Amino acid sequence: MKKLSQRGDTIIEVLISMAVISIVLGGAFTATRLSSTGVQDSQEHSQALGLVQTQIELLRADASSPTPTIFTYPTNPFCMYINNTTASAVSPATGDCVQNASGAPTTTQPAFHLLIARDNPDSNNGYLFTVTATWSEVNGSGQASESMVYRLYK
């Protein structure tokens, strides 16, 4: 009888190759997850910046109206809210200052908390408005925010 020569991988070689493949796939998964979180974080910052800019445009529109309310609105801070087609200043207590990315009131995440703080007028009757949007970070580790400062004259 003739002996057949057998050539194959040992169990050790198979285990080592499986370990190497597992490490590579684990690294790829981690990189993909971190990249996805980074993209979502960037999107939320961009959406918040858009909401802050919208609040400033609403401030400007109110300031140029025949009867502006933003200089004398009794609640400070406040936010601007569009009800039907009219923009008006509202108190954060109304719930209208918690908005989604399109500017509608919401309770689902991401929920952007919008506040406008009005400083006392300067000697030229100029008011400094600080518009801030805050929301929960993607990874749940705290709060993120975007702010802009804008000066309007009465």
Tab-separated table of C-alpha atoms in Angstrom:
chain	number	residue	atom	x	y	z
A	1	MET	CA	0.000	0.000	0.000
A	2	LYS	CA	0.999	3.489	-0.824
A	3	LYS	CA	0.788	6.269	1.728
A	4	LEU	CA	-0.960	9.440	0.573
A	5	SER	CA	0.768	12.604	1.578
A	6	GLN	CA	-1.638	14.934	3.237
A	7	ARG	CA	-1.008	18.626	3.492
A	8	GLY	CA	-3.381	20.923	5.415
A	9	ASP	CA	-3.632	23.618	8.030
A	10	THR	CA	-3.236	22.756	11.631
A	11	ILE	CA	-5.768	23.858	14.200
A	12	ILE	CA	-3.283	26.431	15.523
A	13	GLU	CA	-2.946	28.070	12.111
A	14	VAL	CA	-6.736	28.243	11.731
A	15	LEU	CA	-7.151	29.796	15.196
A	16	ILE	CA	-4.444	32.392	14.527
A	17	SER	CA	-6.004	33.394	11.196
A	18	MET	CA	-9.437	33.667	12.839
A	19	ALA	CA	-7.979	35.893	15.564
A	20	VAL	CA	-6.338	38.185	12.989
A	21	ILE	CA	-9.583	38.449	10.998
A	22	SER	CA	-11.540	39.203	14.212
A	23	ILE	CA	-9.153	42.009	15.178
A	24	VAL	CA	-9.366	43.568	11.700
A	25	LEU	CA	-13.178	43.361	11.623
A	26	GLY	CA	-13.462	44.731	15.188
A	27	GLY	CA	-11.309	47.726	14.240
A	28	ALA	CA	-13.368	48.353	11.119
A	29	PHE	CA	-16.602	48.229	13.143
A	30	THR	CA	-15.245	50.691	15.726
A	31	ALA	CA	-14.038	53.082	13.026
A	32	THR	CA	-17.413	52.936	11.264
A	33	ARG	CA	-19.326	53.574	14.492
A	34	LEU	CA	-17.119	56.549	15.430
A	35	SER	CA	-17.426	57.959	11.922
A	36	SER	CA	-21.217	57.637	12.017
A	37	THR	CA	-21.368	59.388	15.406
A	38	GLY	CA	-19.127	62.176	14.087
A	39	VAL	CA	-21.332	62.685	11.046
A	40	GLN	CA	-24.492	62.854	13.192
A	41	ASP	CA	-22.793	65.307	15.583
A	42	SER	CA	-21.816	67.546	12.646
A	43	GLN	CA	-25.370	67.417	11.294
A	44	GLU	CA	-26.809	68.456	14.655
A	45	HIS	CA	-24.375	71.381	14.944
A	46	SER	CA	-25.321	72.469	11.433
A	47	GLN	CA	-29.042	72.217	12.235
A	48	ALA	CA	-28.573	74.190	15.469
A	49	LEU	CA	-26.663	76.895	13.628
A	50	GLY	CA	-29.508	77.127	11.106
A	51	LEU	CA	-32.039	77.531	13.933
A	52	VAL	CA	-29.917	80.229	15.581
A	53	GLN	CA	-29.671	82.090	12.262
A	54	THR	CA	-33.447	81.812	11.839
A	55	GLN	CA	-33.949	83.286	15.315
A	56	ILE	CA	-31.723	86.236	14.346
A	57	GLU	CA	-33.689	86.781	11.115
A	58	LEU	CA	-36.917	86.769	13.131
A	59	LEU	CA	-35.377	89.311	15.535
A	60	ARG	CA	-34.460	91.533	12.605
A	61	ALA	CA	-37.939	91.236	11.115
A	62	ASP	CA	-39.575	92.124	14.429
A	63	ALA	CA	-37.217	95.079	14.968
A	64	SER	CA	-38.136	96.535	11.582
A	65	SER	CA	-41.898	96.095	12.097
A	66	PRO	CA	-44.084	99.104	12.984
A	67	THR	CA	-44.603	97.772	16.529
A	68	PRO	CA	-41.509	95.780	17.579
A	69	THR	CA	-41.915	93.596	20.664
A	70	ILE	CA	-38.392	92.315	21.207
A	71	PHE	CA	-37.135	95.478	22.921
A	72	THR	CA	-39.829	95.429	25.596
A	73	TYR	CA	-40.841	91.766	25.854
A	74	PRO	CA	-41.233	91.160	29.605
A	75	THR	CA	-39.604	87.720	29.756
A	76	ASN	CA	-35.836	87.546	29.415
A	77	PRO	CA	-34.684	85.145	28.029
A	78	PHE	CA	-37.261	84.419	25.334
A	79	CYS	CA	-37.367	82.945	21.835
A	80	MET	CA	-39.034	83.770	18.544
A	81	TYR	CA	-41.785	81.507	17.256
A	82	ILE	CA	-43.741	81.560	14.003
A	83	ASN	CA	-47.449	81.002	14.644
A	84	ASN	CA	-49.383	80.806	11.380
A	85	THR	CA	-47.371	83.380	9.421
A	86	THR	CA	-46.643	85.789	12.251
A	87	ALA	CA	-43.405	85.728	14.217
A	88	SER	CA	-43.613	86.711	17.843
A	89	ALA	CA	-41.547	86.572	21.001
A	90	VAL	CA	-42.603	83.804	23.397
A	91	SER	CA	-41.571	82.673	26.844
A	92	PRO	CA	-39.597	79.424	27.164
A	93	ALA	CA	-42.337	78.217	29.529
A	94	THR	CA	-44.729	77.825	26.558
A	95	GLY	CA	-42.714	74.915	25.149
A	96	ASP	CA	-42.430	76.647	21.766
A	97	CYS	CA	-38.720	77.279	22.411
A	98	VAL	CA	-37.916	73.542	22.166
A	99	GLN	CA	-37.797	72.881	18.440
A	100	ASN	CA	-36.740	70.236	15.958
A	101	ALA	CA	-34.404	70.912	13.024
A	102	SER	CA	-37.229	72.432	10.962
A	103	GLY	CA	-38.269	74.871	13.704
A	104	ALA	CA	-41.441	73.119	14.895
A	105	PRO	CA	-42.059	72.470	18.615
A	106	THR	CA	-41.019	68.947	19.573
A	107	THR	CA	-40.330	66.562	22.428
A	108	THR	CA	-38.331	64.004	20.412
A	109	GLN	CA	-34.554	64.043	20.003
A	110	PRO	CA	-32.738	65.948	18.756
A	111	ALA	CA	-34.663	68.716	20.523
A	112	PHE	CA	-32.985	72.108	20.328
A	113	HIS	CA	-33.626	74.481	23.260
A	114	LEU	CA	-33.574	78.012	21.853
A	115	LEU	CA	-33.055	81.063	24.056
A	116	ILE	CA	-32.490	84.729	23.282
A	117	ALA	CA	-30.956	86.823	26.043
A	118	ARG	CA	-31.360	90.596	25.724
A	119	ASP	CA	-28.830	92.933	27.355
A	120	ASN	CA	-29.697	96.413	28.554
A	121	PRO	CA	-29.449	99.116	25.882
A	122	ASP	CA	-26.188	100.964	25.411
A	123	SER	CA	-25.832	104.753	25.091
A	124	ASN	CA	-26.872	104.600	21.399
A	125	ASN	CA	-30.041	102.645	22.239
A	126	GLY	CA	-28.469	99.472	20.834
A	127	TYR	CA	-29.494	96.133	22.290
A	128	LEU	CA	-27.242	93.106	22.284
A	129	PHE	CA	-29.072	89.811	21.721
A	130	THR	CA	-27.355	86.475	22.401
A	131	VAL	CA	-29.093	83.577	20.664
A	132	THR	CA	-28.213	80.102	21.964
A	133	ALA	CA	-29.302	76.617	20.952
A	134	THR	CA	-28.527	73.704	23.300
A	135	TRP	CA	-29.274	70.001	22.853
A	136	SER	CA	-28.176	66.592	24.144
A	137	GLU	CA	-25.013	65.312	22.493
A	138	VAL	CA	-25.185	62.274	20.234
A	139	ASN	CA	-23.211	60.068	22.605
A	140	GLY	CA	-25.261	61.225	25.613
A	141	SER	CA	-22.246	62.617	27.443
A	142	GLY	CA	-23.681	66.082	28.010
A	143	GLN	CA	-24.987	69.187	26.295
A	144	ALA	CA	-23.792	70.739	23.041
A	145	SER	CA	-24.505	74.339	22.065
A	146	GLU	CA	-24.200	76.955	19.347
A	147	SER	CA	-24.443	80.700	20.001
A	148	MET	CA	-24.450	83.945	18.053
A	149	VAL	CA	-24.523	87.538	19.200
A	150	TYR	CA	-26.396	90.236	17.276
A	151	ARG	CA	-26.866	93.973	17.910
A	152	LEU	CA	-30.091	95.782	17.002
A	153	TYR	CA	-31.013	99.422	17.433
A	154	LYS	CA	-34.395	100.595	18.566
